[in-house]
Amino acid sequence: IYKYLYNQMIKIKMRKILFAALLAIGFSACDKNESPVIEIHELGYENTSTVVQGSDLHIDAEILAEHKISTIRLTIYPEGEHASIVQATDEAHAWEVDSVYSIKYAGLKNTDFHEHIEVPDTAPAGFYHLHIIVTDMDGNQTAEEAEIEVLIAK
């Protein structure tokens, strides 16, 4: 009888261990991050998050999308109090960017997003908000944001 009870106890322990292992595997599968990952490596002149009027803004970011990139959207717009100052000035001189990259990077699983954005001479100096928004082929979306400063040309 002891041998029988011992075997039953072993079976119960094995079932508990198997159940716990299956449960752990199930939870870890649900925790998998399927959204794209964006890591900005360089932004602005010598990676200072600054750009001078009339030059170009250097952007370099590593993007990983398990379900392949569909689009990358880049937006830049005036920030905070500076936004109202820009709106109060001549609208022709306001500077904003809203660009969608749907061909160059589409279908890639990982890429180095490397772009140079022209900043006009007339762009008002001050702080701007930058967003890089990546959407993958399954519709998952991730955004990374940063602040840049436009400096007056000397």
Short mmCIF file of C-alpha atoms in Angstrom, two decimals:
data_model
loop_
_atom_site.label_atom_id
_atom_site.label_comp_id
_atom_site.label_asym_id
_atom_site.label_seq_id
_atom_site.Cartn_x
_atom_site.Cartn_y
_atom_site.Cartn_z
CA ILE A 1 0.00 0.00 0.00
CA TYR A 2 2.90 2.37 0.70
CA LYS A 3 4.26 1.80 -2.77
CA TYR A 4 0.84 2.59 -4.27
CA LEU A 5 0.51 5.81 -2.23
CA TYR A 6 4.05 6.81 -3.12
CA ASN A 7 3.34 6.37 -6.85
CA GLN A 8 0.10 8.37 -6.58
CA MET A 9 1.92 11.17 -4.78
CA ILE A 10 4.58 11.25 -7.51
CA LYS A 11 1.87 11.40 -10.20
CA ILE A 12 0.16 14.31 -8.44
CA LYS A 13 3.46 16.20 -8.08
CA MET A 14 4.29 15.56 -11.75
CA ARG A 15 0.87 16.86 -12.80
CA LYS A 16 1.35 19.99 -10.68
CA ILE A 17 4.79 20.58 -12.19
CA LEU A 18 3.48 20.00 -15.71
CA PHE A 19 0.52 22.34 -15.08
CA ALA A 20 2.82 25.06 -13.67
CA ALA A 21 5.17 24.72 -16.66
CA LEU A 22 2.30 24.98 -19.16
CA LEU A 23 0.89 27.96 -17.28
CA ALA A 24 4.29 29.70 -17.34
CA ILE A 25 4.68 29.05 -21.06
CA GLY A 26 1.19 30.40 -21.70
CA PHE A 27 1.81 33.60 -19.76
CA SER A 28 5.20 34.19 -21.34
CA ALA A 29 3.67 33.81 -24.80
CA CYS A 30 1.08 36.47 -23.94
CA ASP A 31 3.75 38.84 -22.65
CA LYS A 32 5.64 38.89 -25.95
CA ASN A 33 5.95 42.48 -27.12
CA GLU A 34 4.73 42.53 -30.69
CA SER A 35 4.75 46.31 -31.09
CA PRO A 36 7.63 47.88 -33.02
CA VAL A 37 10.61 49.11 -31.00
CA ILE A 38 12.21 52.50 -31.72
CA GLU A 39 15.53 53.65 -30.30
CA ILE A 40 16.75 57.12 -31.25
CA HIS A 41 20.56 57.08 -31.46
CA GLU A 42 21.32 60.53 -32.87
CA LEU A 43 19.29 63.71 -33.08
CA GLY A 44 20.49 67.08 -34.29
CA TYR A 45 23.90 68.63 -34.76
CA GLU A 46 26.50 66.36 -33.12
CA ASN A 47 23.66 64.61 -31.27
CA THR A 48 22.81 67.75 -29.26
CA SER A 49 19.09 67.84 -30.21
CA THR A 50 19.72 71.23 -31.82
CA VAL A 51 19.57 72.45 -35.41
CA VAL A 52 20.42 75.83 -36.93
CA GLN A 53 17.94 77.67 -39.15
CA GLY A 54 18.75 76.98 -42.81
CA SER A 55 20.51 73.65 -42.17
CA ASP A 56 19.32 70.08 -41.92
CA LEU A 57 18.16 68.12 -38.88
CA HIS A 58 20.00 64.79 -38.59
CA ILE A 59 17.86 61.90 -37.29
CA ASP A 60 19.15 58.36 -36.74
CA ALA A 61 17.01 55.70 -35.05
CA GLU A 62 17.08 51.91 -34.93
CA ILE A 63 13.68 50.30 -35.59
CA LEU A 64 12.73 46.66 -34.99
CA ALA A 65 9.30 45.45 -36.10
CA GLU A 66 8.61 41.72 -35.68
CA HIS A 67 5.68 42.01 -38.08
CA LYS A 68 7.57 44.14 -40.62
CA ILE A 69 7.32 47.88 -41.06
CA SER A 70 4.31 49.28 -42.88
CA THR A 71 4.92 53.02 -42.38
CA ILE A 72 7.13 55.41 -40.46
CA ARG A 73 5.65 58.82 -39.74
CA LEU A 74 7.76 61.77 -38.64
CA THR A 75 6.11 64.84 -37.13
CA ILE A 76 7.76 68.00 -35.81
CA TYR A 77 5.79 70.93 -34.42
CA PRO A 78 6.34 73.93 -32.09
CA GLU A 79 6.19 73.11 -28.40
CA GLY A 80 4.54 74.76 -25.40
CA GLU A 81 4.59 78.56 -25.14
CA HIS A 82 6.71 78.66 -28.29
CA ALA A 83 3.75 77.22 -30.23
CA SER A 84 1.58 80.25 -29.48
CA ILE A 85 4.43 82.60 -30.44
CA VAL A 86 4.83 80.79 -33.75
CA GLN A 87 1.08 80.93 -34.39
CA ALA A 88 1.06 84.65 -33.62
CA THR A 89 3.78 85.31 -36.22
CA ASP A 90 3.30 85.21 -39.96
CA GLU A 91 1.91 81.76 -40.82
CA ALA A 92 4.11 81.64 -43.93
CA HIS A 93 7.19 81.45 -41.70
CA ALA A 94 5.90 78.72 -39.34
CA TRP A 95 7.75 75.40 -39.63
CA GLU A 96 6.19 71.99 -39.10
CA VAL A 97 6.93 68.56 -40.54
CA ASP A 98 4.49 65.72 -41.17
CA SER A 99 6.13 63.11 -43.41
CA VAL A 100 5.19 59.48 -44.00
CA TYR A 101 7.80 57.02 -45.23
CA SER A 102 5.81 54.16 -46.74
CA ILE A 103 8.08 52.91 -49.53
CA LYS A 104 11.72 53.18 -48.45
CA TYR A 105 11.29 51.23 -45.17
CA ALA A 106 8.14 49.16 -45.87
CA GLY A 107 8.49 45.40 -45.50
CA LEU A 108 11.66 45.55 -43.42
CA LYS A 109 11.86 43.77 -40.07
CA ASN A 110 14.60 46.02 -38.74
CA THR A 111 16.23 49.10 -40.17
CA ASP A 112 18.29 52.16 -39.45
CA PHE A 113 15.95 55.14 -39.94
CA HIS A 114 18.41 57.77 -41.15
CA GLU A 115 17.01 61.02 -42.49
CA HIS A 116 18.08 64.64 -42.89
CA ILE A 117 15.19 67.10 -42.65
CA GLU A 118 15.66 70.56 -44.15
CA VAL A 119 14.97 73.40 -41.72
CA PRO A 120 14.15 76.62 -43.59
CA ASP A 121 15.90 79.94 -42.83
CA THR A 122 12.50 81.27 -41.78
CA ALA A 123 11.81 78.60 -39.14
CA PRO A 124 11.19 80.40 -35.85
CA ALA A 125 13.87 79.70 -33.24
CA GLY A 126 12.74 77.77 -30.19
CA PHE A 127 11.72 74.33 -28.98
CA TYR A 128 9.90 71.77 -31.09
CA HIS A 129 8.42 68.38 -30.37
CA LEU A 130 9.45 65.44 -32.59
CA HIS A 131 7.56 62.14 -32.95
CA ILE A 132 8.63 59.01 -34.81
CA ILE A 133 5.61 56.73 -35.19
CA VAL A 134 6.09 53.22 -36.58
CA THR A 135 3.18 51.06 -37.71
CA ASP A 136 3.79 47.43 -38.62
CA MET A 137 1.98 45.24 -41.17
CA ASP A 138 -0.36 43.93 -38.42
CA GLY A 139 -1.38 47.45 -37.35
CA ASN A 140 0.70 47.53 -34.14
CA GLN A 141 2.00 51.02 -33.50
CA THR A 142 4.76 52.57 -31.38
CA ALA A 143 5.79 56.20 -30.97
CA GLU A 144 9.04 57.67 -29.70
CA GLU A 145 9.28 61.35 -28.95
CA ALA A 146 12.00 63.91 -28.32
CA GLU A 147 12.51 67.63 -28.01
CA ILE A 148 14.66 69.61 -30.42
CA GLU A 149 15.70 73.25 -30.46
CA VAL A 150 15.97 75.39 -33.57
CA LEU A 151 18.76 77.92 -33.13
CA ILE A 152 19.13 81.29 -34.85
CA ALA A 153 21.61 81.26 -37.73
CA LYS A 154 24.62 83.51 -37.09
#
